[in-house]
Coordinates of C-alpha atoms and ligand atoms in Angstrom, one line a residue:
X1 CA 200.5 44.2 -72.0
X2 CA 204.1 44.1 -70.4
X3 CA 205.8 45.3 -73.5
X4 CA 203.1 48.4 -73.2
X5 CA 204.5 49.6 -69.6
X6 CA 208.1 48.8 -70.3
X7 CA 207.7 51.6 -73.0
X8 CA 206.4 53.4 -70.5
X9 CA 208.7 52.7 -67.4
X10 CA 211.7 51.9 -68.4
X11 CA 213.6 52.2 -65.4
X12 CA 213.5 48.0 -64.7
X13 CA 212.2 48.7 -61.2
X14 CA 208.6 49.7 -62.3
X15 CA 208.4 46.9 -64.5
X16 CA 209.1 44.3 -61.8
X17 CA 206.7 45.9 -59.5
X18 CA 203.8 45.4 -62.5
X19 CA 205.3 41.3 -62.3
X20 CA 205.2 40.9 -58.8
X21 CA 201.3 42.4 -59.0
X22 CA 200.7 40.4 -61.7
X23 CA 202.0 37.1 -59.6
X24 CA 199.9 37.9 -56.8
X25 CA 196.5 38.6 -58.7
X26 CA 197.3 36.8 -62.2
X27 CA 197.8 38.7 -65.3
X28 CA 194.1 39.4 -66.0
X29 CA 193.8 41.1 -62.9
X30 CA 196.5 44.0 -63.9
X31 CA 195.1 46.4 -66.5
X32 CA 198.0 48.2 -68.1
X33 CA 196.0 49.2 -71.3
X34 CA 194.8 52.5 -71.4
X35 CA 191.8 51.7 -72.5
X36 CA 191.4 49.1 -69.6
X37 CA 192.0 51.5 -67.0
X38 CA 189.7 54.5 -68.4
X39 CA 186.8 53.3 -66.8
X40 CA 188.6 53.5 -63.5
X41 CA 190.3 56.3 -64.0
X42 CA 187.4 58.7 -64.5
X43 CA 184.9 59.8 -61.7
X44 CA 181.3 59.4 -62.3
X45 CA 180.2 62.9 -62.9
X46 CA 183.1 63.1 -65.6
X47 CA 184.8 65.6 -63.7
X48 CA 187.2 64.2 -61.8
X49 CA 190.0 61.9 -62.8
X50 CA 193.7 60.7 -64.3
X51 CA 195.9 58.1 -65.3
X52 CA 197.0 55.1 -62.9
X53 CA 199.8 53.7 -63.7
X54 CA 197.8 50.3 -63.7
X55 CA 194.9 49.2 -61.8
X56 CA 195.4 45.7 -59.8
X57 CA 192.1 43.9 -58.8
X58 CA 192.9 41.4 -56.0
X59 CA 189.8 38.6 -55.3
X60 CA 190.7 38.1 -51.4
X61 CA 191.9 40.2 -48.9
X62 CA 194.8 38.0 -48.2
X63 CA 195.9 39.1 -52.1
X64 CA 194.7 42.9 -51.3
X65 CA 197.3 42.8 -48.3
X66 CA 199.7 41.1 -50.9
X67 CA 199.6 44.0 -53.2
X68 CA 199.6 46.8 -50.9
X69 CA 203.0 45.1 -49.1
X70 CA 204.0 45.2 -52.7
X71 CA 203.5 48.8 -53.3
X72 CA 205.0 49.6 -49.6
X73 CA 208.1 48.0 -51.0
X74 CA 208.5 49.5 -54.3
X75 CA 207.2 53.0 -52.4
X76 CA 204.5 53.2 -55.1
X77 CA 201.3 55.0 -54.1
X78 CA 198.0 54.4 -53.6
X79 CA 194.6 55.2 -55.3
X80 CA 191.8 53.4 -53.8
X81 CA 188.4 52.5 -55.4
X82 CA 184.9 50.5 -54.4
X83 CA 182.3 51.4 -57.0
X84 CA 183.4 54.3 -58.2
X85 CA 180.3 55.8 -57.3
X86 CA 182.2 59.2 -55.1
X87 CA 181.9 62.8 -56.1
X88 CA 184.1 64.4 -54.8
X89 CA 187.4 62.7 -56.6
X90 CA 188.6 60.8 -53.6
X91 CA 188.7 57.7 -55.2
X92 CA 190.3 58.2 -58.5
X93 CA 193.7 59.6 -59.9
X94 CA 194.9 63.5 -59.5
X95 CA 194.3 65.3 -63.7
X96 CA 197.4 64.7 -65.2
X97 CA 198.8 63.3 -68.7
X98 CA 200.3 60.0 -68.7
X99 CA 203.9 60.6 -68.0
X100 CA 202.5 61.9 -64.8
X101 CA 200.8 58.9 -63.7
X102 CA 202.6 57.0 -60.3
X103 CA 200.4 55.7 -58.5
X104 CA 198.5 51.9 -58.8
X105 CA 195.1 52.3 -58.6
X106 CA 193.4 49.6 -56.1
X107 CA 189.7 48.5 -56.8
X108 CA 188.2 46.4 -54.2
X109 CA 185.0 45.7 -56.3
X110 CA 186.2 41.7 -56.7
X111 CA 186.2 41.4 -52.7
X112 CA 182.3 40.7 -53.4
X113 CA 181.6 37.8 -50.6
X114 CA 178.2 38.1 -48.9
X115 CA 178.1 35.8 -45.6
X116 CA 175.4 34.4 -43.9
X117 CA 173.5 36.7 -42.3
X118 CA 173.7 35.9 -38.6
X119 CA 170.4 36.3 -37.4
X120 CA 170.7 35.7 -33.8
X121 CA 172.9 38.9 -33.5
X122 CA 171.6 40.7 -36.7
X123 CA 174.7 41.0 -38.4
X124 CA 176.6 40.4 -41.6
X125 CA 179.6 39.9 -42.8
X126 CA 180.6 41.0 -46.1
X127 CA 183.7 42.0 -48.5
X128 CA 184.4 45.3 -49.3
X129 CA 183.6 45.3 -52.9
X130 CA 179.5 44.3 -52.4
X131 CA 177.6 46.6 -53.7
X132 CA 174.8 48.2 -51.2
X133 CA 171.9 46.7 -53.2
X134 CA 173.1 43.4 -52.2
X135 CA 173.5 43.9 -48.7
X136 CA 169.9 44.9 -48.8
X137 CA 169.1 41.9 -50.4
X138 CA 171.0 39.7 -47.8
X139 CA 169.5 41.3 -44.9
X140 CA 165.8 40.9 -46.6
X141 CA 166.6 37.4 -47.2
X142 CA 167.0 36.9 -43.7
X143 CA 163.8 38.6 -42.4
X144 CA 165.9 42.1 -41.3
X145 CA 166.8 45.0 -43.3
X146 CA 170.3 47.1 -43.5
X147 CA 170.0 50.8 -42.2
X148 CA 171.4 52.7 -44.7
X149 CA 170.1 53.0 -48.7
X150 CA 170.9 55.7 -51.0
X151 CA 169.9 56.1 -54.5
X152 CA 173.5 54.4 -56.6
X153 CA 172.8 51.3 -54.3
X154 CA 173.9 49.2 -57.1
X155 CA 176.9 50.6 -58.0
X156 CA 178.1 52.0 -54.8
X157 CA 180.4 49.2 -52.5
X158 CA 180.3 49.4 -48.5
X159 CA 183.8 49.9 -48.2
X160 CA 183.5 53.2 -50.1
X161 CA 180.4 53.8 -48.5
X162 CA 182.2 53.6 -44.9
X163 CA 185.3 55.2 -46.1
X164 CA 183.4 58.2 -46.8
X165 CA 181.1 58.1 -44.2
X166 CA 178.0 57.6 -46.6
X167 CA 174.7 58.8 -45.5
X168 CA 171.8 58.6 -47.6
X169 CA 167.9 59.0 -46.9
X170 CA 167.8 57.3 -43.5
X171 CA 170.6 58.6 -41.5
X172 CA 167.4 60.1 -39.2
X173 CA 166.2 56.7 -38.4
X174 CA 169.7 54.7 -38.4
X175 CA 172.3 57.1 -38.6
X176 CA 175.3 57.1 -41.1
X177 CA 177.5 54.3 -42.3
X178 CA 179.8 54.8 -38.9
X179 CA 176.5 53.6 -36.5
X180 CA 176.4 50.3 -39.1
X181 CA 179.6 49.0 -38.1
X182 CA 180.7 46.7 -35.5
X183 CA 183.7 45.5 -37.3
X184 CA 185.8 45.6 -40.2
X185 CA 189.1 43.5 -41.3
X186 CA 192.2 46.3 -42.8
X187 CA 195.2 46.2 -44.4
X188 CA 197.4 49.1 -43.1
X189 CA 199.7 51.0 -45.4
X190 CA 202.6 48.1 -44.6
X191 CA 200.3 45.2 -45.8
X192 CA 199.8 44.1 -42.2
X193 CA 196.2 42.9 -42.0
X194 CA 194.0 44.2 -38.9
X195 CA 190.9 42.1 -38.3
X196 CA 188.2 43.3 -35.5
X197 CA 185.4 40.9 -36.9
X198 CA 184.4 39.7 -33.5
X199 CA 180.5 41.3 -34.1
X200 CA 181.2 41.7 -30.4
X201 CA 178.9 45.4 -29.3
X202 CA 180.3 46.0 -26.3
X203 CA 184.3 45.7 -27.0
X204 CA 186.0 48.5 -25.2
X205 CA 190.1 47.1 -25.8
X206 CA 191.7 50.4 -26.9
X207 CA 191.5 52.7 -29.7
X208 CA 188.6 52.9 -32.3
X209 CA 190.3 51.3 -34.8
X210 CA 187.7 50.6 -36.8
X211 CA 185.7 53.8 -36.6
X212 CA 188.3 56.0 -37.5
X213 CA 188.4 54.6 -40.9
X214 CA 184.8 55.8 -41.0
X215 CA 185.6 58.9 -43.4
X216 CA 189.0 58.4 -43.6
X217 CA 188.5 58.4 -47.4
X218 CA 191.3 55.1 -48.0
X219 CA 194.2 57.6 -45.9
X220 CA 194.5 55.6 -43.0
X221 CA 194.3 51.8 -44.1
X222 CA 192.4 49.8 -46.6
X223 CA 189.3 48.3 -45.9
X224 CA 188.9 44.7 -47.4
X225 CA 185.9 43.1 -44.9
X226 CA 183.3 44.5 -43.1
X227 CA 180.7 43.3 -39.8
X228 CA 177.1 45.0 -40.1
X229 CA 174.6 45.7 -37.8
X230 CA 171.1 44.9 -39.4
X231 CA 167.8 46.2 -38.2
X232 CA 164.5 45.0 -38.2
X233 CA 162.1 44.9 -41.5
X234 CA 159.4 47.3 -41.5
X235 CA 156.8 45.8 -43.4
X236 CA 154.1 48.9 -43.8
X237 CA 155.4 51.8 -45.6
X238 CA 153.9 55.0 -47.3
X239 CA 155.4 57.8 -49.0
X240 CA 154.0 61.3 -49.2
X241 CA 155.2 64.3 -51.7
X242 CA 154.4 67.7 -50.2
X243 CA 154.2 70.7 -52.2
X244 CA 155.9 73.7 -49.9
X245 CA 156.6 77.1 -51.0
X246 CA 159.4 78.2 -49.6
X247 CA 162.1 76.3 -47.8
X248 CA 161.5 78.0 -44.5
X249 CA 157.9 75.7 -45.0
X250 CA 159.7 72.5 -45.6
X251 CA 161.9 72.9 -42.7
X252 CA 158.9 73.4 -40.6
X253 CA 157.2 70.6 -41.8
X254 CA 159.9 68.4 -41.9
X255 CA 160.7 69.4 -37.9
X256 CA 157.0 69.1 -36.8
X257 CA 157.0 65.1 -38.8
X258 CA 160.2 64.3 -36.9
X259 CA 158.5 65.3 -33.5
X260 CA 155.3 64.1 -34.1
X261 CA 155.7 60.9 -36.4
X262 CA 157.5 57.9 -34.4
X263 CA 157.4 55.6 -37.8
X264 CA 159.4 59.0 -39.9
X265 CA 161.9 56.8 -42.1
X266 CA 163.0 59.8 -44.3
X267 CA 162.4 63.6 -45.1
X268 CA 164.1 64.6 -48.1
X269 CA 163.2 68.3 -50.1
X270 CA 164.0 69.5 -53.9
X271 CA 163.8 72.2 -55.0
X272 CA 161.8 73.7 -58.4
X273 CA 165.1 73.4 -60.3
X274 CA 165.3 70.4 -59.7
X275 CA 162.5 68.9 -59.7
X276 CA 161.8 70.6 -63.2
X277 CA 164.9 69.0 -64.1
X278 CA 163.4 65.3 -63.5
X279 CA 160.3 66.0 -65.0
X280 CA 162.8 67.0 -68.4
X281 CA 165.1 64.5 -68.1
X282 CA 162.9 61.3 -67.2
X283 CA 159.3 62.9 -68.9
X284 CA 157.6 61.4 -65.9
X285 CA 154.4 63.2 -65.7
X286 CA 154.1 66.2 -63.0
X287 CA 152.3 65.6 -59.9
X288 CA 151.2 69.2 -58.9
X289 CA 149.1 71.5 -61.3
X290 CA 152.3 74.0 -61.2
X291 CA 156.0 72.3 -59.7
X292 CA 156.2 74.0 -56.1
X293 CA 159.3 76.3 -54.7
X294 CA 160.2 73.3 -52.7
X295 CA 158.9 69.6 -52.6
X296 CA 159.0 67.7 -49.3
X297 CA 159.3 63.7 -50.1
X298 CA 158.4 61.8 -46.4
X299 CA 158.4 58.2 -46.2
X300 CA 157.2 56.4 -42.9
X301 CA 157.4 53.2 -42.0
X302 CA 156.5 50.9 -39.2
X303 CA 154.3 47.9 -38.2
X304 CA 150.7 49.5 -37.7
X305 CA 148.9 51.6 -39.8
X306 CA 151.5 53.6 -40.8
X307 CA 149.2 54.8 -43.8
X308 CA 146.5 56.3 -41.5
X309 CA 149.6 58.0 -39.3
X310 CA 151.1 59.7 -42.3
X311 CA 147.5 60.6 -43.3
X312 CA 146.3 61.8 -40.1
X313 CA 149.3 64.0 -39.7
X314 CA 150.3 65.4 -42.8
X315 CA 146.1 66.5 -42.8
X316 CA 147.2 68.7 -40.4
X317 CA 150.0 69.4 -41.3
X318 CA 149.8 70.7 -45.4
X319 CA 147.7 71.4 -47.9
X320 CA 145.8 68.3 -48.7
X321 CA 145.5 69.2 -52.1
X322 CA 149.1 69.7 -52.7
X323 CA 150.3 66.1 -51.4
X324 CA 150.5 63.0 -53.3
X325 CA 150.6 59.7 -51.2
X326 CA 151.7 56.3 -52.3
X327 CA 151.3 53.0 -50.4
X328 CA 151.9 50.1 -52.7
X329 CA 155.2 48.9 -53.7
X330 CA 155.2 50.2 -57.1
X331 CA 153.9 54.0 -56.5
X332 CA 156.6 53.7 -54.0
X333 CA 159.5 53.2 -56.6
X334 CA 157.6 55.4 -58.8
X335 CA 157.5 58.4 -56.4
X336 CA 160.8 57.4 -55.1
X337 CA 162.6 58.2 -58.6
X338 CA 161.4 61.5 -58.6
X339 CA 164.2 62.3 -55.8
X340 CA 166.4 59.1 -57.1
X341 CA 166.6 60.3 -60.6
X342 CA 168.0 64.1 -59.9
X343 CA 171.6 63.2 -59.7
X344 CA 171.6 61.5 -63.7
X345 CA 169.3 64.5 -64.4
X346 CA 171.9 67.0 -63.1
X347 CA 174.6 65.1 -65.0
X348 CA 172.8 64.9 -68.3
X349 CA 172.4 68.7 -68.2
X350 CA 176.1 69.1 -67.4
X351 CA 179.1 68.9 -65.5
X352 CA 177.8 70.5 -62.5
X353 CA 179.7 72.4 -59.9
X354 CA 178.7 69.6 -56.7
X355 CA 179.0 70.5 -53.7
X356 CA 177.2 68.1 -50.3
X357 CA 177.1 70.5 -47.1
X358 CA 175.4 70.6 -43.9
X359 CA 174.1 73.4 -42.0
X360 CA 172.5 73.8 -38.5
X361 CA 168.7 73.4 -38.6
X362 CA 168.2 77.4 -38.3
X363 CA 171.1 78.4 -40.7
X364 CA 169.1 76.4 -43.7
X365 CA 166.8 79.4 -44.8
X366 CA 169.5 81.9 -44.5
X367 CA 172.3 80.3 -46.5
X368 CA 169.9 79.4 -49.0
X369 CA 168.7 83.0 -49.0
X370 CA 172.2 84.4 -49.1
X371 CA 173.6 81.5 -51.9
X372 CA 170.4 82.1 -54.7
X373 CA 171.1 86.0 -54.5
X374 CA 175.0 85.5 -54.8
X375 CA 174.7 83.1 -57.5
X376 CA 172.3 85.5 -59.1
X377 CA 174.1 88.6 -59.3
X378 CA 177.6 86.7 -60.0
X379 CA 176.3 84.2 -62.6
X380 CA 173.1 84.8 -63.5
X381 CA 172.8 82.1 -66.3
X382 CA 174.0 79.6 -64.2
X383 CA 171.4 76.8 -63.1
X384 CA 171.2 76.2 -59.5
X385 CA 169.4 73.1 -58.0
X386 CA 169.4 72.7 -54.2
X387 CA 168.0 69.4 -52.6
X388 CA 169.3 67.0 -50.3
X389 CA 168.3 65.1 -46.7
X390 CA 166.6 68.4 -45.4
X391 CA 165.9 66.4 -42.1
X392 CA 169.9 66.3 -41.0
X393 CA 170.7 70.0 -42.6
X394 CA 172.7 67.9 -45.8
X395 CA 172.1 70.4 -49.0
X396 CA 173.4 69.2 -52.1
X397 CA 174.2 72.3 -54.2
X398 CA 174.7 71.5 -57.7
X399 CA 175.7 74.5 -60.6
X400 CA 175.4 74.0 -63.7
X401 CA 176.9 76.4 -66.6
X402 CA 180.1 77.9 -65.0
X403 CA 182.8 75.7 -66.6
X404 CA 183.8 72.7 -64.9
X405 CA 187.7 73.9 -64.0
X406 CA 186.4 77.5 -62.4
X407 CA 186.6 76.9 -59.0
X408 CA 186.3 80.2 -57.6
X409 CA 182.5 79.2 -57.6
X410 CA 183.5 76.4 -55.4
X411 CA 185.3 78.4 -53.2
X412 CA 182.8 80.8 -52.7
X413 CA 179.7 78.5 -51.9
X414 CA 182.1 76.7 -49.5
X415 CA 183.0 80.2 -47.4
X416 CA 179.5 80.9 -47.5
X417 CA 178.7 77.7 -45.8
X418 CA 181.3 78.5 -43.3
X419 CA 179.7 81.9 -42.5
X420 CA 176.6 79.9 -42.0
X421 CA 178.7 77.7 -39.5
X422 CA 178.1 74.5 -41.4
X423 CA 180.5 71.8 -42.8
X424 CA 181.8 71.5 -46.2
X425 CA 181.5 68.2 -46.3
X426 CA 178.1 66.5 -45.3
X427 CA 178.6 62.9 -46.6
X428 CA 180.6 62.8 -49.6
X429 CA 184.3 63.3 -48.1
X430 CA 187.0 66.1 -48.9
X431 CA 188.5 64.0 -51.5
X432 CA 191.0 65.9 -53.9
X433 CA 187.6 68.3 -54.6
X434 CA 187.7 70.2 -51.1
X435 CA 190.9 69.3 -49.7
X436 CA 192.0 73.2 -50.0
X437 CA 189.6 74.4 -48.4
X438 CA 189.5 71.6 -45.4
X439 CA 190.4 74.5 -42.9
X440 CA 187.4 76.0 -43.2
X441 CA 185.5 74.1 -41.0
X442 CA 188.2 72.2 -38.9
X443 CA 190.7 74.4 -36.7
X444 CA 194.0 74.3 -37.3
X445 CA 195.0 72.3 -34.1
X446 CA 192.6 70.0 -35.7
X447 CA 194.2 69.5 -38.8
X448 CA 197.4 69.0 -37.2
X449 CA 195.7 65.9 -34.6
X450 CA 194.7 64.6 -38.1
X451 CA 197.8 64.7 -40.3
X452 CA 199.4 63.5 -36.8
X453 CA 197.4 60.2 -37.1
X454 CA 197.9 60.0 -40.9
X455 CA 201.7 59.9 -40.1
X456 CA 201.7 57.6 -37.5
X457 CA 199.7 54.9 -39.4
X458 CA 201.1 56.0 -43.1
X459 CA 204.6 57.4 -42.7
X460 CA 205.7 56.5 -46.2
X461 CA 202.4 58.8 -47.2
X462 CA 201.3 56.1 -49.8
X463 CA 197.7 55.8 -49.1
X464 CA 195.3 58.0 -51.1
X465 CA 198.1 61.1 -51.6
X466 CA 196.5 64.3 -52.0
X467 CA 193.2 62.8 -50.4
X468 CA 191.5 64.7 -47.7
X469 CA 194.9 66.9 -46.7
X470 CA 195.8 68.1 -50.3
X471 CA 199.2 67.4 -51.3
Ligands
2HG501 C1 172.0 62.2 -53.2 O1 171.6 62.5 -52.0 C2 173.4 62.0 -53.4 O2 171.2 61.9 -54.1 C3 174.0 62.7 -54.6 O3 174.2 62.3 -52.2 C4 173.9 64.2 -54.4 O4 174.1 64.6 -56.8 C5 174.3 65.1 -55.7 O5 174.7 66.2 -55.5
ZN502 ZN1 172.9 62.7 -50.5

């Protein structure tokens, strides 16, 4: 490998920052080969993505903080990576060819230690690099149950997930990834390692340290451990699909379940695009006579008879004959992947056009309205698919057709977002996909409090360049 980048960098100081990596973490630990590094290199939907110079995977955090003082001193930047599961680029390499290639791409997915689960205070402590299905598992294992679950649990690592602010399908129950966290071990952009892994709740010292790396997207420090709250198991679940037929139905129904359904877990809606793009993609069999406009998936769950609660309500509620209900484990999973499996579907039809916003509650119907016409008249043989956690205004609009690089389409879904006074970013982060257009939805005395705090803890600017504030 060394004779590979001292072809490539042969200036003497790049190669001795590749040995002083390759002391710290060992030599298999320091992918130079490009065809190491491509799997790192490219984001999961295939659209985002470029070279590293290498990729270094330290197994502790006292070696993370040992290459991240290493990069400080050569002034090499950072990329950061957990699973590689984001969307939005933040956590792989800006496009360019390889000459272009500076910065050391960090993956965290070795710091994979699960702790004991500490029951008494409902915690656990875990590296960065475990993957969410595990922490699930943990939590199960101990009688409790983590708060958070999204559909690439088994790929996607909490430290990514809290960098980004991940939300997922119960952020209505439990909130996002920031209302998990009661502490969390760093490495600022020095190497100095932070740790506020007391579990203590009630800890007013100071600054938020630890929260404000909650979507800071790997700009502000690096996270290598975390401290999570758990919650209780709920033992009796039941999920319902609702056929709706239009979206201004589902966002009544799913306001009248939140109000009137104490053991609501999740509301999450697709629309007929989408889910006809499930049915094509997975050939699991339909569940209405004709896919509706818009299908409402609710899950409740609880201690009683949350069967008979969900029943009972949803009788009222909608059309009997257009809901299918599931109670046992496995008509769970299987209704479940209807919503689970629209992501791979999107990404088997194309590179789509992704973007995750959020909307207040009564600006859902008209931006929906106001995006399908648009889209319509501008592209008209472009597939749109609209779904997303309907319950906290999070739409995920995916586009299919346009090509990948066009990002006038991006543009233009994001201002109309903004004329709808919602956020261009819901739960996936800015990354390198939205940084541009960050000031549409944060003022610019805003933007200027943010880069303030960027500067103060990353002067050198070696953290996740180009991340969040563009470059
Ligand atoms: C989801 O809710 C994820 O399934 C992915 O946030 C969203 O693929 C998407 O656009
Ligand atoms: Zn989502």
């Amino acid at each position: 490998m060394l004779p590979l980048a001292a072809e490539r960098w042969a200036d003497g100081r790049s190669d001795l920052l590749q040995d002083e990596l390759t002391a710290v973490v060992g030599s298999s630990h320091v992918l130079v080969d490009p065809a190491l590094r491509a799997q790192y290199e490219v984001d999961w939907t295939g659209r985002w993505g470029g070279p590293a110079r290498l990729v270094v995977r330290p197994g502790t955090p006292t070696e993370a903080a040992a290459v991240i003082r290493t990069c400080a001193r050569h002034g090499t930047p950072i990329v950061v990576q957990g699973g590689n599961t984001g969307l939005v680029g933040g956590g792989v390499p800006p496009a360019g060819g390889e000459a272009d290639a500076t910065a050391v791409l960090l993956s965290l997915r070795r710091l994979d230690r699960v702790g004991e689960v500490d029951a008494a205070a409902a915690q656990v402590t875990v590296g960065a690099g475990v993957t969410l299905d595990r922490v699930h598992a943990a939590a199960a294992g101990a009688g409790l149950a983590f708060g958070v679950d999204l559909a690439a649990r088994a790929s996607a690592t909490v430290g990514g997930m809290v960098a980004t602010n991940a939300g997922g399908i119960h952020v209505l129950r439990y909130g996002p990834m920031r209302s998990q966290l009661v502490g969390a071990e760093l490495v600022l952009a020095d190497g100095t390692l932070v740790s506020r892994m007391g579990g203590l709740v009630k800890d007013n010292c100071g600054y938020d340290l630890v929260g404000l790396m909650c979507g800071s997207e790997g700009t502000l420090g690096i996270l290598t451990q975390l401290r999570l709250r758990l919650v209780p198991q709920l033992p009796e679940r039941a999920v319902a699909l609702c056929a709706c037929d239009d979206l201004g139905g589902a966002v009544e129904l799913s306001t009248e379940l939140f109000r009137r359904l104490p053991s609501l877990h999740a509301v999450e809606a697709v629309d007929r695009s989408g889910f006809q793009l499930v049915l094509e993609h997975t050939g699991l069999p339909d569940l209405f006579s004709e896919t509706p406009p818009w299908t409402l998936f609710v899950e409740a769950s609880g201690h009683g008879d949350v069967v008979d609660e969900v029943g009972g309500i949803l009788g009222r509620l909608a059309d009997p004959e257009r809901v299918a209900v599931g109670t046992e484990p496995r008509q769970l999973a299987t209704l479940w992947s209807y919503r689970e499996r629209l992501t791979e579907a999107i990404s088997a039809a194309g590179v789509p056009h992704k973007l995750d916003v959020s909307l207040p509650a009564a600006q859902l119907v008209p931006f929906d309205r106001a995006l399908r016409a648009g889209l319509s008249q501008a592209c008209p043989a472009a597939r749109l698919v609209v779904f997303g956690h309907i319950a906290d205004g999070n739409l995920h609009v995916n586009v299919i057709g346009p090509a990948p690089v066009d990002d006038e389409l991006d543009a233009w879904i994001l201002r109309l977002v903004a004329a709808h006074h919602g956020s261009i970013s819901a739960e996936h982060g800015i990354g390198r996909a939205k940084a541009r257009w960050l000031g549409l939805t944060r003022s610019a005395a805003d933007i200027r409090a943010m880069v303030s705090i960027k500067a103060a803890l990353d002067p050198a600017g070696l953290l996740n360049p180009g991340v969040l504030f563009g470059t």
